[in-house]
Each structure stands twice: as structure tokens, then as C-alpha cells.
XYZ file of C-alpha atoms in Angstrom:
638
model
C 108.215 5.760 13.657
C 105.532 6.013 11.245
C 107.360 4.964 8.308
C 108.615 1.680 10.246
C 105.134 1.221 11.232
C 103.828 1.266 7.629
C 106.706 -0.091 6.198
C 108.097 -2.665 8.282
C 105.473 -3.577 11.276
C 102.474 -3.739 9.148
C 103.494 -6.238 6.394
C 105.425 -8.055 8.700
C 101.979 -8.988 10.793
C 100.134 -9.591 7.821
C 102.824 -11.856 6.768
C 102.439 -13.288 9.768
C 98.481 -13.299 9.626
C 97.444 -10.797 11.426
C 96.219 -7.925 8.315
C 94.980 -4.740 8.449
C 92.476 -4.083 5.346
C 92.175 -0.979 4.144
C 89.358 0.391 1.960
C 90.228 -0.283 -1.033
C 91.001 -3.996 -0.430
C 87.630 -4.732 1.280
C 85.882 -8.060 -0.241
C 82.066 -7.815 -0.714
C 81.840 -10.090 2.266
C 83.783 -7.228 3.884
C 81.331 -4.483 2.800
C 78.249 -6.530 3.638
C 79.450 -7.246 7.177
C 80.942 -3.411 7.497
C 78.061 -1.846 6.408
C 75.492 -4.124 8.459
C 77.806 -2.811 11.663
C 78.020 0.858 10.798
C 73.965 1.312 10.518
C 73.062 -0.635 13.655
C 76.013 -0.201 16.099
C 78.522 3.059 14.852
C 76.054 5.378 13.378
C 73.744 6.040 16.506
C 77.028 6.931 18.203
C 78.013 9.618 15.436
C 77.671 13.116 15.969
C 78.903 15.819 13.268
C 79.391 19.082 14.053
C 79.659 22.101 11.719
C 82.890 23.439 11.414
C 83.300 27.125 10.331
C 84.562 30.360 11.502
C 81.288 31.764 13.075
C 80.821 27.597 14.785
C 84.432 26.429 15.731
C 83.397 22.992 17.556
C 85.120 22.246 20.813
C 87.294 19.295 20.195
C 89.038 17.740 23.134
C 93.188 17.521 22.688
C 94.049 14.672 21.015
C 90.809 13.492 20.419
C 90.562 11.372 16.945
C 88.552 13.361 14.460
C 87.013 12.856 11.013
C 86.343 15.897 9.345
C 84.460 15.732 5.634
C 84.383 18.436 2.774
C 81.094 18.609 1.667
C 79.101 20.625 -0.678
C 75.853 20.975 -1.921
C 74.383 22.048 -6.040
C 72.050 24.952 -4.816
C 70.673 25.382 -8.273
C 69.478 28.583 -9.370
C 71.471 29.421 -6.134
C 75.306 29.629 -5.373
C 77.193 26.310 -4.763
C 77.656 25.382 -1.077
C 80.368 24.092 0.975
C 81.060 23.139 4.200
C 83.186 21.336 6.795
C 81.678 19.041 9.392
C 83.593 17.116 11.777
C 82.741 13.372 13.674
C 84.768 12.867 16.651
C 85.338 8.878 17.049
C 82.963 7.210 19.268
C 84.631 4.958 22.507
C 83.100 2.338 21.219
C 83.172 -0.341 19.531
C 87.073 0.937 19.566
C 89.897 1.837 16.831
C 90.588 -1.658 15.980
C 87.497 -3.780 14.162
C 87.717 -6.896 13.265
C 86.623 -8.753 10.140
C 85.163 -11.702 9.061
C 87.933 -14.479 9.361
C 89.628 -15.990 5.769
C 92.234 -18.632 5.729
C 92.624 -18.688 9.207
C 94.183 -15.054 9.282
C 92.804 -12.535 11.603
C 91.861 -9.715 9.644
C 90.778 -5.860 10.887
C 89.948 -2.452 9.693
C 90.074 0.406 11.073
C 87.452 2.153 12.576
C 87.889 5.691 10.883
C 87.741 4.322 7.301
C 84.398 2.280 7.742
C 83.115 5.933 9.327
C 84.432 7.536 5.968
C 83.248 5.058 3.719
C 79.622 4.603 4.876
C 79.323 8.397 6.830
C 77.675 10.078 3.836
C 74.489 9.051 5.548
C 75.213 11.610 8.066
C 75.027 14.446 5.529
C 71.940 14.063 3.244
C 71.787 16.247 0.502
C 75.156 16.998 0.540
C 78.230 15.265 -1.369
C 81.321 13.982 0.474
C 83.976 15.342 -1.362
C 86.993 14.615 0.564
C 87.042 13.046 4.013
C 90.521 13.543 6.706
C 91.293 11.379 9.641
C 92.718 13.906 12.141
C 93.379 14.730 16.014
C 94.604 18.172 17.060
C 97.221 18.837 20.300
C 96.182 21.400 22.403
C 98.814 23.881 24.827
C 99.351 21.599 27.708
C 102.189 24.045 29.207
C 99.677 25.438 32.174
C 101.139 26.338 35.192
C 99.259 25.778 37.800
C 98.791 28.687 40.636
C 101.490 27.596 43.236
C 100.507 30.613 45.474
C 96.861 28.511 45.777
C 98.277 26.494 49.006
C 94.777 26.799 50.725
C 93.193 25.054 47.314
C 95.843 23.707 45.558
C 93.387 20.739 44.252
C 90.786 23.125 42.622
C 93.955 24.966 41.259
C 95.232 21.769 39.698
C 91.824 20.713 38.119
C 91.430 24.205 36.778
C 94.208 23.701 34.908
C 93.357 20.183 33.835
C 89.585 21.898 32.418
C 91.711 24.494 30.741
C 94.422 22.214 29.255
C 91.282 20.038 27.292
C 90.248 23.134 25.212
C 93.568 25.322 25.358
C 95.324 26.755 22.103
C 95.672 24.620 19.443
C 99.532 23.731 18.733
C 99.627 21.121 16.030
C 97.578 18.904 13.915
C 98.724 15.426 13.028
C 96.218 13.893 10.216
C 96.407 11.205 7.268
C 98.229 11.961 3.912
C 95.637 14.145 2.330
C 93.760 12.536 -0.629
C 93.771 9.034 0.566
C 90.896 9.232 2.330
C 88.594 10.256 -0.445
C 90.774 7.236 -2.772
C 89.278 4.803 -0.091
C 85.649 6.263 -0.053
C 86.011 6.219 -3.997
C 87.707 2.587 -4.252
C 85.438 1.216 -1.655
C 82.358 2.325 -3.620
C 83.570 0.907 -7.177
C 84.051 -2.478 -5.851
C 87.044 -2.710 -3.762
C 89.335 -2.364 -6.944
C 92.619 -0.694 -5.696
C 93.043 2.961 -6.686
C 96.780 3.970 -6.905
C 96.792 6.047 -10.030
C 97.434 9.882 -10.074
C 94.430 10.741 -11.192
C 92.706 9.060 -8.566
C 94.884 10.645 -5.822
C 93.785 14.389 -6.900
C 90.231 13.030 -5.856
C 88.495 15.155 -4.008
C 91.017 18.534 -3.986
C 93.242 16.484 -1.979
C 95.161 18.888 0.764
C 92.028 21.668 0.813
C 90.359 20.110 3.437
C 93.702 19.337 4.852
C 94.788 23.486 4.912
C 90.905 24.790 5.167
C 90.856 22.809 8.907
C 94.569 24.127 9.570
C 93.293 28.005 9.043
C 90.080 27.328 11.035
C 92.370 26.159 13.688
C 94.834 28.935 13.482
C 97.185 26.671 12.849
C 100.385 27.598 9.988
C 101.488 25.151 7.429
C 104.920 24.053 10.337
C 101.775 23.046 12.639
C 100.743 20.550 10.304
C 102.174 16.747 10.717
C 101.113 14.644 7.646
C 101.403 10.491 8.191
C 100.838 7.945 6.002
C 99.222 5.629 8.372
C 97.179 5.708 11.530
C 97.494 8.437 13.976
C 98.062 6.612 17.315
C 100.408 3.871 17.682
C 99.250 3.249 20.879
C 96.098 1.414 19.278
C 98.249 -1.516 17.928
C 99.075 -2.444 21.772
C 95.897 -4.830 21.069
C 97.375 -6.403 18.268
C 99.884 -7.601 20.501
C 97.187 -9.203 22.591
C 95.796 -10.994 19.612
C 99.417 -11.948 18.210
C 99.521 -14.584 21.310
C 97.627 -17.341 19.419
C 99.788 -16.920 15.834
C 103.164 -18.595 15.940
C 105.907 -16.456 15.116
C 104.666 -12.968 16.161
C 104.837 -12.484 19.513
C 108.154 -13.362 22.034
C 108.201 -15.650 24.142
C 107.764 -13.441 27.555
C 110.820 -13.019 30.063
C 110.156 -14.139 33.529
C 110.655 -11.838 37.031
C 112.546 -13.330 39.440
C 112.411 -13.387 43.369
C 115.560 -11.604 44.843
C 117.421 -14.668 46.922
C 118.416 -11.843 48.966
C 114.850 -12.254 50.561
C 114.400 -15.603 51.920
C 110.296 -15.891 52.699
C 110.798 -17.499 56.298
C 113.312 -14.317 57.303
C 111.874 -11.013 58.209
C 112.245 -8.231 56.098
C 113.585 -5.852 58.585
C 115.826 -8.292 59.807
C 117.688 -9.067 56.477
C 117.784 -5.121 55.537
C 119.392 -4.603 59.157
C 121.935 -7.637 58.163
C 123.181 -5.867 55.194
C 122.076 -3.838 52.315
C 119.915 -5.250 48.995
C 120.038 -4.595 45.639
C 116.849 -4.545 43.002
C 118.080 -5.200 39.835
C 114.457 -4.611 37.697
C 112.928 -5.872 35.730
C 114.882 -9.055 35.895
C 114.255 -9.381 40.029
C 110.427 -9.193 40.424
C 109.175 -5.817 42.193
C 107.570 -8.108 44.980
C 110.534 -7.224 47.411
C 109.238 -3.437 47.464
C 105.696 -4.189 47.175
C 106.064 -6.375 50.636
C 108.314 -3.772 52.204
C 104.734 -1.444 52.301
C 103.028 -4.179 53.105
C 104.095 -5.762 55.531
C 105.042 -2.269 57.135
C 100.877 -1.891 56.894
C 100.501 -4.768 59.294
C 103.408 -4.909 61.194
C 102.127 -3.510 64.989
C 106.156 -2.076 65.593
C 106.050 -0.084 62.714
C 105.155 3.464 63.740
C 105.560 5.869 60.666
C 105.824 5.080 56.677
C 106.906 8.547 54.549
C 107.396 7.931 50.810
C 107.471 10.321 47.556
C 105.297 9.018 44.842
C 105.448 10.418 41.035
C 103.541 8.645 38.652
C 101.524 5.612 40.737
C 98.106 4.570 39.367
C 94.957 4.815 42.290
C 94.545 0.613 41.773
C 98.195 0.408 42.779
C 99.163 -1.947 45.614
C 101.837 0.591 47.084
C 98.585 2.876 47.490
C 96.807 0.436 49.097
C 99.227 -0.736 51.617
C 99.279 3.157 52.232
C 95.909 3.241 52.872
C 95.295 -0.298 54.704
C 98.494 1.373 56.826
C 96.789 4.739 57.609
C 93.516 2.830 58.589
C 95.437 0.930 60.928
C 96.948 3.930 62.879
C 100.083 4.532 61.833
C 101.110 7.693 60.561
C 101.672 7.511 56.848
C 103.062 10.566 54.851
C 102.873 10.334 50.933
C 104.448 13.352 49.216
C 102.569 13.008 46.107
C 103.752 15.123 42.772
C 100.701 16.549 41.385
C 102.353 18.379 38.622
C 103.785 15.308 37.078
C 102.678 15.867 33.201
C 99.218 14.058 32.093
C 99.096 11.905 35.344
C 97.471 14.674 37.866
C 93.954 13.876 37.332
C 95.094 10.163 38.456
C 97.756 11.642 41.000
C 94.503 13.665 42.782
C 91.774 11.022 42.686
C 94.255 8.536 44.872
C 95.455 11.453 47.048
C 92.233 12.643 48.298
C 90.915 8.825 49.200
C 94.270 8.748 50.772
C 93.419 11.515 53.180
C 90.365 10.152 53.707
C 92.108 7.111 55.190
C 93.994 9.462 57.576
C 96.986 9.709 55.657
C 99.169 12.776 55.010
C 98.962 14.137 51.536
C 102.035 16.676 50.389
C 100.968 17.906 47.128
C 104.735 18.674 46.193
C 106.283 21.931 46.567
C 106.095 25.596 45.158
C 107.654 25.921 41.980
C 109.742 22.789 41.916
C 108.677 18.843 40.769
C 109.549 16.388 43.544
C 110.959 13.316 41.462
C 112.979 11.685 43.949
C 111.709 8.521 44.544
C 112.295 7.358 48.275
C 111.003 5.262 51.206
C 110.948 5.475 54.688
C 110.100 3.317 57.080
C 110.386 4.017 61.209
C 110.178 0.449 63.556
C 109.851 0.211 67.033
C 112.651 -2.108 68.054
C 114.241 -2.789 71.258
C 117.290 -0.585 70.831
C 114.649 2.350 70.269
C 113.544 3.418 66.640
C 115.370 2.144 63.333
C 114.942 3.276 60.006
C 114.454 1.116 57.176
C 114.976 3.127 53.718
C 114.049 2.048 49.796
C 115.575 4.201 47.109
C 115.360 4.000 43.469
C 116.102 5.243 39.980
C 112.565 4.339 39.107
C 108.838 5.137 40.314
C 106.877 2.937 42.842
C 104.984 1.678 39.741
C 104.407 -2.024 39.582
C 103.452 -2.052 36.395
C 106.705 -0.073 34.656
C 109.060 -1.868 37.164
C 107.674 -5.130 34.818
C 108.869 -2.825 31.878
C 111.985 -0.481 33.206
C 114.931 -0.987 33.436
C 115.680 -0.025 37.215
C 117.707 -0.401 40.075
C 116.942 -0.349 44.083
C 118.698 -0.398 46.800
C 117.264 -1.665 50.394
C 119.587 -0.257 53.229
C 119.224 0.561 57.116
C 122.723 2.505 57.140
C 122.568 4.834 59.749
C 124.011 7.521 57.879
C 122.137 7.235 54.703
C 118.472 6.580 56.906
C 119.387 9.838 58.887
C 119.532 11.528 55.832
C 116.757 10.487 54.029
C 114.476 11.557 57.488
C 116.295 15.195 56.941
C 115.040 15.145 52.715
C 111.465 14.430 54.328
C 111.517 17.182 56.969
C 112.710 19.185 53.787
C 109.516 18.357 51.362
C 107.174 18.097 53.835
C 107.533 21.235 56.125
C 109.776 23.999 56.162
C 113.417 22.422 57.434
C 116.547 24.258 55.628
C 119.376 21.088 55.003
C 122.489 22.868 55.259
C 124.671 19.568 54.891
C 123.615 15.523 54.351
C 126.461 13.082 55.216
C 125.557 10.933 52.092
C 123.031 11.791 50.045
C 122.715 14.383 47.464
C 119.779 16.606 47.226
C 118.960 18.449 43.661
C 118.674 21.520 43.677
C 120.542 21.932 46.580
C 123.798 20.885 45.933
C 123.609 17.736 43.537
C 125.108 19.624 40.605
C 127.661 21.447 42.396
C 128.871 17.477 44.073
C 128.685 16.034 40.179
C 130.988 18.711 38.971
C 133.463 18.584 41.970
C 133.443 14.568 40.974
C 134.016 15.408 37.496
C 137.071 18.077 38.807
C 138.497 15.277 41.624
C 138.532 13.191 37.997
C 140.397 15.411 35.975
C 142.811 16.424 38.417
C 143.732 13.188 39.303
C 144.168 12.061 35.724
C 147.436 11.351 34.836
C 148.884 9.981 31.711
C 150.415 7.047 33.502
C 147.185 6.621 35.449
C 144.221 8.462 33.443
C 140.906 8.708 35.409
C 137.775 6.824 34.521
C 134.584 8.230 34.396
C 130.880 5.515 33.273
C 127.658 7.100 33.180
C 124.485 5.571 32.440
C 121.142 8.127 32.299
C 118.526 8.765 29.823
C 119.670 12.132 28.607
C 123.024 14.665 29.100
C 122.042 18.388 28.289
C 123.337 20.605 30.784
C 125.636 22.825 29.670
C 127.997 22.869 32.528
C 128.267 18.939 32.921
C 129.077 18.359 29.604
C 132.086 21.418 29.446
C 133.327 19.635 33.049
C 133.224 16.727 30.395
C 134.947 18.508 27.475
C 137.753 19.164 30.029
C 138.624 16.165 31.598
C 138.759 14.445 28.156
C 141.111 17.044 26.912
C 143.111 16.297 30.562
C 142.845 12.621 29.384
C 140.045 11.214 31.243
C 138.691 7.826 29.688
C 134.991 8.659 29.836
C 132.238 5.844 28.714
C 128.778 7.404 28.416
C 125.223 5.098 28.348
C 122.771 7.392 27.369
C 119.335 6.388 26.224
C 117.503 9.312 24.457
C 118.777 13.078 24.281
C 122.718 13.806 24.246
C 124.130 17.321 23.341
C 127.258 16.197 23.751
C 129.500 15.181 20.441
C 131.991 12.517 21.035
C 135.450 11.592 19.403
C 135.983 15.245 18.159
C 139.585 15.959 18.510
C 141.146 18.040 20.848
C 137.708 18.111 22.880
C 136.427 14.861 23.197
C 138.312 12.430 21.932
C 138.193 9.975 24.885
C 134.736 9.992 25.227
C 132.347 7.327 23.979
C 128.574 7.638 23.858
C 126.373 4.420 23.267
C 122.539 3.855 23.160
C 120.986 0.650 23.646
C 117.255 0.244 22.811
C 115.699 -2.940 23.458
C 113.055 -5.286 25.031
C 113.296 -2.877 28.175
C 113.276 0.844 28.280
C 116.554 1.363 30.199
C 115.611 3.784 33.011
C 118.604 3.305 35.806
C 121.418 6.116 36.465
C 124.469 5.009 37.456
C 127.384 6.832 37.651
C 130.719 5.715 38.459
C 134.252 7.835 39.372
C 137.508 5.871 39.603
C 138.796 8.097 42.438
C 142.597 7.299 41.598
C 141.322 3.167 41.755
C 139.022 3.538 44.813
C 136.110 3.336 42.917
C 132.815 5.054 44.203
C 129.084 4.208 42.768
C 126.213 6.281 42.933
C 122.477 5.770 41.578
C 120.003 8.322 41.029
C 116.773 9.809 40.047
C 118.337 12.277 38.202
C 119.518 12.592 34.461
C 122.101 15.354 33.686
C 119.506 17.878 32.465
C 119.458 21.546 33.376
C 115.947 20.462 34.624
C 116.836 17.919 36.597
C 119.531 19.436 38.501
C 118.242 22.924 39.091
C 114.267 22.685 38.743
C 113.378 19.197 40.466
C 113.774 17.492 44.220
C 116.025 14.282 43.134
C 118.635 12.275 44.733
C 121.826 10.608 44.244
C 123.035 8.508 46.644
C 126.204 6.186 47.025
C 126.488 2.671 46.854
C 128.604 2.188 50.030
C 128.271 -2.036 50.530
C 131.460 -3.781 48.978
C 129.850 -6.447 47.229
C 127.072 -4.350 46.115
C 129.153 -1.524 44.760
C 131.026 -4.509 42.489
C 127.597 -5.823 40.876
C 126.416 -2.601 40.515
C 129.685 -1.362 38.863
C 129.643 -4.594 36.946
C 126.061 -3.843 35.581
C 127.004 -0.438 34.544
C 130.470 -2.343 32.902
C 127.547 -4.793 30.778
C 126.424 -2.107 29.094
C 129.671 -1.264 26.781
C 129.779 -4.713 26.132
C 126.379 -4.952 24.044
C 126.903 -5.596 20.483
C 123.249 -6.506 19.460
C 121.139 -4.179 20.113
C 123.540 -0.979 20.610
C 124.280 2.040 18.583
C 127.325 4.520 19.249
C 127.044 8.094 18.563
C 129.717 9.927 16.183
C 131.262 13.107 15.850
C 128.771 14.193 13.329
C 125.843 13.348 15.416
C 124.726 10.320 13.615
C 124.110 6.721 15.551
C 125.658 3.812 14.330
C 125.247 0.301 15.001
C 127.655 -0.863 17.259
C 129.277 -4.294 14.915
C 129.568 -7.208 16.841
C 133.227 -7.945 15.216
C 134.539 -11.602 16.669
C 133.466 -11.585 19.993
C 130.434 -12.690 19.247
C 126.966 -11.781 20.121
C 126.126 -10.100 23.169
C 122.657 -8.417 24.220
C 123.121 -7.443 27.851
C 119.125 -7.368 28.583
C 119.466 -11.419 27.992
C 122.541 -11.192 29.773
C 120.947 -9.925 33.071
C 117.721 -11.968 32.452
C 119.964 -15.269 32.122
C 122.030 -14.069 35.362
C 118.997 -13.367 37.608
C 117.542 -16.302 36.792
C 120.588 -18.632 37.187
C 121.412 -17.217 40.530
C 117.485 -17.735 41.465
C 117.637 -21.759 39.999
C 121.345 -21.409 42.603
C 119.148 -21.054 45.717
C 115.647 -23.137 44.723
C 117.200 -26.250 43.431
C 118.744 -27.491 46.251
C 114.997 -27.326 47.882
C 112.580 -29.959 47.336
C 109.283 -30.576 48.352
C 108.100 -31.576 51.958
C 106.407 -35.025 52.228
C 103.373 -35.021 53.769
C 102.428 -37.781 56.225
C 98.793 -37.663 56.808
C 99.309 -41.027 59.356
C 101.949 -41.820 62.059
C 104.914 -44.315 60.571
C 104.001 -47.957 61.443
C 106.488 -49.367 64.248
C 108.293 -52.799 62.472
């Protein structure tokens, strides 16, 4: 990622006129204006901090660090040397920006102008070598899952200890090229690439003297060339808008026709099921299905799971505005999800404090199932209205995910899904669901009967068909059910995102399976998983990936796509992906990926084929529509 970034990303936006300066480059109309900055507005903020084995400074994980070399001529007396360490102020932020010059937007970096100029923090001591740095601290804490009576305090304990745990790695600059900046910057700007100039400074000392004081080994140590978060460049992006050629022109969300605004929502779910097909469909649909629950005086109960859902979300809110208005509102919230539970517990507890129900997930397992229920007051008695999804009830990643949702009041499926909440939420034993499949209960032990049914229904006259799509296949049992219905002669067409441990087009063992990755504009997110049941054909979608974790330590669903016409788009979704020949790679036997060659069919990038579909079945149902005229008087009698 790095070397893309330096190589690739970075002279490509200064090509395009956005540049990052480094040190050595700076003009003396960039020093003047640097230097003017750092005395009235960075160094005030600076605080070093001695670093040595009797004074090891708390530094937060992941908190961006210089750390300087120094030493001092004593005189008659022995030569001194020390390591002090300047954690990067908030403000005025990573990125700075420079002095405009033919019309190019120009920036440094805020770490180098703090090594260039930070000698003032240190007088009567030399700057010998200077090291951009951040350290990652142990954040596998468990938290106490016998604490029911506290759970919160147990949670934040471990969020206190997590900050200042063991160090486990240290990811800092290529050592040496710090003090080359420092040196180039003070000589005039002149670029210093010579190897003399690189052993400035006892380039890597620093560099192992902060890896020992750390207890950290030399396989701890992760050297990059440029800097340390990528993260920071998301505000390059912002500032790309205004120069042509560097930023995409932005793909619009549309509104499901499935949801005309004059019908109710309950009565078009009750009509038939829906499908979500995000990010292409706008997430409004499941934003208004809280919302208008909230308000509606014949809903009577709202239950939903929520994962990882910011406090300033409007699913939250709706929640809340809900709970204030009487209704009983249960949110099974997953505290344990990984770097979101300080965020996870601030929205809980004003939850409560609305009235609503809080489940703080359950003991010893992550609830990632993401599900909605919804029970109405209607005239035949009470009807459930259910939302399930391969993705969180996020609005901001449903903009960004690839996702799908599916509205439905089937009985069958609605009973079940008020079974899975009795499950999480109190102590309720499911022995048996009609449709949906419940991990760790029996989810894996369904898959692998599927995969079975498959293989011994696969004939050579009429071989099965198996299509996945998921993020990531590891478990070991899946993928030898795999193994053996390839080897039975089972066509199997995997679309796997990230981590695969299985090895395709090996012979005798996998020779009919395919495995294909497409990375593009959207992170792909959606399981869907497909069995040809001797030409029957049945769908599911889930929250889970085939992972060992997944199937055996989390709460997930998978559920079937039951609705004819829904089970063909969905199926024909999952078919799309195989098709992509633009932004696609296939994995081989050896393990390697390989662009998938677009041969002469021509181009085909299935993201802007589901982008152009949404939207042409969208322009299908708004065209026809025109605009009401307005009469503000009577028509005149002739």
C-alpha cells in the first residue's frame, strides 16, 4: 500500500497539482512562511518528553510520535545522549498547507516542519537524528463477561487498559531520512540524495534504541518510506474537488421504485417482499422504515441488533424519538465490536435514558446479525414487519458498501426472526426455525448439508452448481465439503473479496472451482450464496462469511430468498459478478491473483453495471411523471 502510495498516488496528484513538499524541496518562501507558523502556532502546543529506561513516557496506541537523538559536548565531562519524544499536537492537523505557486495547491507535512524547526525544544543539545513514529499497543482485551451487573464499567476498563497496553509493533519512517530533511532544509533546500548524506545522523540507532526501550524485537519493527497513516490523505480528496482530472465524478443513490412516497410502507412490505440493492438504491427505504415506525401510533414494539452505528446516526434517533413516544424499543447493541465500543456505549446509555431497552450482546459470543423488527397493530391483530441485511444499519457505509436488504412480512420468516430476539435478549433455547439460520446454532451444520445435497446430486450429465459471494472462506470444514464436491464434479464459482485458504484449479481437488476478487469504487460487502438443487435453484443472503469465527463464535443469520422475482435479481446479481473483466482478479493454483483479461467481449465493470441499472429502472418510473400546474385563480368561463 505504501509503495503505491509513494510511488503511484503521490506523483500522480502532484501531476495533477495537488504536491506534497518535502524538506528538502522547501523554497525560501516556504521556510519563511514554515518557520513564522511553527514559533507562533505549533511550538506552544509541543511537549517532549524524556525517553529512557528509568522515564518510559506513556504514549497512547497509535498516537503519531517524533522522537529525536540528541546529545550534548559535556566538556571536561563525558558526552551525553538522550532520546526525547513530541507526540503530534491535534492541531493545526497532519496536512499543512503552503503558500500557493502556479496555481497548484501545495502542502507539507506536519511532522517534518516539527523536525526541521524542533531543535528549539532542546537547547543546548544537538539534534542528531530525528524519527517520525507511532507504536500499536495489545488491543486483544477481553472484557469480563461474568460482569453482567456492570458490564459498562467492565467495557471501559478495558478501553483505559487497551490505550497503554503492551506494545506490539512500531511502524516509523525509513531511518535516516529524517535527519537528510533537517540537514537539506538547513543548507538551503538543495536536495540531499547522496550516500553520504543518508548515513547522517547514525541512521537506524535511533530507529533500534526506541525499539529496545519499547521491548520491541527487530520482526516488531515496520519501516515505510512515506507517511504513517493513509487515512490523512482522505482530505486531499476534499481538496482534489476544485482540480480537473483528480477526483471522479460521484455516483448517485437511487430511490427504490419499489417504494412509491404516496403508499404506506407497511402496506407495500405486506404486498410483497423488497429488495435493497446498496449502494446503488439509496438507504432512505430503511432509514424511513424506523422512522416512520417512531411516529406511527399502531406500531407497538421496534427490536433491532445494531453493530457498528455512530451516536449522530438517524437509526438511533428514530430509536430514541420512538422510545420517548411510548413504544417499547429493544436495541441489542454489540459492545465488543473492535475499536467502536467507546461509540457503541455513549449512544446506548442515552438510549436507556430515553426508555429504551439496551442488550449489551451476549456472554462470550459477538452478535453480528443485523436484523429488524417491527410489531403493528392492525385489524387482523399484530403483524410483523422484518428488515434483514448483509450490512450494518450504518448510513454512512451503506453510501460506501456494497450490500443487499431484503424487506419482507412472510409469516414464516417474521415468526422466526421474533424467536432469534427472544434468543439474544433473554434466555429462550431455539430448538428449530422454519427459515432462518442461526450461527452458532446450526448455520454451519445447514451450509454443509447444502454443500452434501450438491454433491450428491451432481451428476456428470447434470453436475451441480454451487456461487458464493463473501468477503473471506477459511473454515476448514467448508472448504474440504468444497474439495469434495469438485472432485464429485460440482461446478463451483467463488466471489471472495479479501482472505481465501482455499487453492483453486489444482487437479484432482479443485479443478472446477473458480475464485475471483473484484476491488473497486465500492467495498463489496454482500453474501450471497446460491445451490442449484438439481435446477430448483435456492438463494440465501447473510451476515456471515465462511470463517471458523463466523460460524462458531458469532450470532449471524442466513436467510432464504423465497419471492420468485426476487430470488431471479438476486441470483442475477450474484451471476454479474463472474462477468467483470475490469476491475477483477482470479486466484491460481499457486496462490497468486491475476487480472482477469477482458478477451473480446469487451469491457465490463459490474459496479457501473448495477449503478447504470438502478438508475435506468429509477428514470423507468419518474419520467412518465411531470410536474403539477398550479392554478392560483379559478379558469375564466368563455
Amino acid at each position: 500500500q505504501y509503495a503505491c502510495l509513494a510511488d503511484e498516488v503521490l506523483p500522480g496528484l502532484a501531476g495533477g497539482g495537488l504536491e506534497l513538499v518535502r524538506p528538502e524541496f522547501y523554497s525560501a518562501t516556504d521556510k519563511d512562511y514554515l518557520e513564522s507558523l511553527f514559533q507562533k502556532e505549533i511550538f506552544p502546543l509541543l511537549t517532549p518528553l524524556r525517553a529512557d529506561e528509568d522515564e518510559r513516557p506513556s504514549i497512547g496506541s497509535l498516537r503519531i510520535c517524533v522522537a529525536f537523538y540528541l546529545s550534548r559536548d559535556g566538556g571536561h565531562e563525558e558526552k551525553r545522549e538522550g532520546i526525547a519524544i513530541v507526540q503530534l499536537p491535534a492541531s493545526p492537523g497532519r496536512v499543512v498547507w503552503l503558500p500557493g505557486a502556479g496555481g497548484k495547491k501545495r502542502w507539507a507535512l506536519l511532522e517534518d516542519i516539527i523536525i526541521n524547526w524542533g531543535a528549539g525544544l532542546f537547547y543546548g543539545y544537538e539534534v542528531r537524528e530525528a524519527l517520525v513514529f507511532k507504536l500499536a499497543r495489545d488491543a486483544d482485551f477481553s472484557v469480563d463477561e461474568q460482569r453482567d451487573h456492570d458490564f459498562i464499567a467492565a467495557m471501559e476498563e478495558v478501553l483505559v487498559g487497551r490505550e497503554y497496553s503492551m506494545p506490539v509493533r512500531m511502524v516509523c519512517g525509513a531511518s535516516g531520512w529524517a535527519a537528510v530533511a533537517r540537514d537539506a532544509a538547513a543548507g538551503g533546500g538543495a536536495p540531499a540524495h547522496d550516500d553520504a548524506a543518508r548515513d547522517a545522523g547514525s541512521p537506524g540507532k535511533l530507529r533500534d534504541d526506541l525499539a529496545g526501550l519499547f521491548s520491541l524485537g527487530p520482526g516488531d519493527i515496520y519501516e515505510i518510506r512515506e507517511f504513517l497513516e493513509i487515512d490523512s490523505a482522505s482530505l486531499l480528496v476534499l481538496e482534489s474537488a476544485g482540480i480537473p482530472g483528480l477526483k471522479e465524478k460521484p455516483w448517485r443513490h437511487y430511490l427504490t421504485p419499489a417504494f412509491p412516497e404516496e403508499e404506506a410502507l407497511w402496506d407495500r412490505i405486506r404486498s410483497g417482499d423488497v429488495l435493497l440493492h446498496l449502494p446503488y438504491h439509496s438507504f432512505d427505504p430503511v432509514l424511513r422504515f424506523f422512522q416512520d415506525a417512531a411516529d406511527d401510533p399502531d406500531v407497538v414494539s421496534i427490536k433491532t441488533t445494531l453493530y457498528r452505528t455512530g451516536g449522530d446516526s438517524p437509526v438511533v434517533k428514530a430509536l430514541e424519538r420512538a422510545a420517548l413516544n411510548g413504544k417499547q424499543v429493544t436495541a441489542v447493541v454489540e459492545l465488543k465490536a473492535r475499536f467502536d465500543e467507546e461509540r457503541n456505549i455513549a449512544w446506548a446509555q442515552r438510549l436507556e435514558k430515553a426508555g429504551g431497552i439496551v442488550i449489551y450482546g451476549l456472554s462470550h459470543l459477538k452478535i453480528h446479525a443485523k436484523a429488524a423488527l417491527i410489531l403493528r397493530r392492525e385489524k387482523t391483530g399484530i403483524t410483523r414487519y422484518v428488515y434483514l441485511s448483509t450490512g450494518n444499519f450504518n448510513d454512512r457505509s451503506a453510501a460506501l458498501y456494497g450490500d443487499l436488504g431484503l424487506f419482507t412480512a412472510q409469516e414464516e420468516i417474521a415468526y422466526d426472526a421474533g424467536l432469534f430476539f427472544n434468543m439474544v435478549t433473554g434466555y429462550s433455547l431455539i430448538s428449530g426455525t422454519a427459515k432462518l439460520m442461526i450461527a452458532p446454532l446450526a448455520m454451519k451444520h445447514r451450509l454443509l448439508g447444502l454443500i452434501e445435497r450438491e454433491t450428491g446430486r451432481s451428476t456428470r450429465e447434470t453436475p451441480g452448481l454451487i456461487m458464493a459471494k463473501m468477503n473471506s472462506l477459511a473454515d476448514a470444514d467448508v472448504i474440504k465439503a468444497l474439495y469434495r464436491a469438485s472432485r464429485a464434479g460440482v461446478s463451483i464459482r467463488l466471489n471472495i473479496r479479501g482472505i481465501c485458504m482455499l487453492v483453486p484449479g489444482v487437479k484432482g481437488l479443485s479443478e472446477n472451482i473458480e475464485v475471483v476478487s473484484i476491488i473497486d469504487r465500492y467495498l463489496e460487502h454482500s453474501r450471497i450464496f446460491y445451490f442449484s438443487d438439481g435446477g430448483r435453484g435456492e438463494v440465501y443472503l447473510s451476515s456471515a462469511d465462511w470463517m471458523t469465527r463466523n460460524l462458531e463464535r458469532r450470532v449471524e443469520l442466513m436467510f432464504p430468498v423465497l419471492q420468485e422475482d426476487i430470488k431471479k435479481e438476486v441470483f442475477s446479481i450474484l451471476s454479474a459478478y463472474f462477468r467483470d473483466n475490469c476491475q477483477a482478479s482470479a486466484l491460481t493454483g499457486d496462490g497468486t491473483w491475476k487480472r482477469v483479461e477482458q478477451g473480446k467481449a469487451g469491457p465490463f465493470r459490474v459496479q457501473e453495471y448495477f449503478s447504470r441499472m438502478v438508475k435506468d429502472s429509477a428514470d423507468k418510473l419518474w419520467a412518465p411523471r411531470q410536474e403539477f400546474i398550479v392554478r392560483r385563480n379559478p379558469p375564466q368561463n368563455p
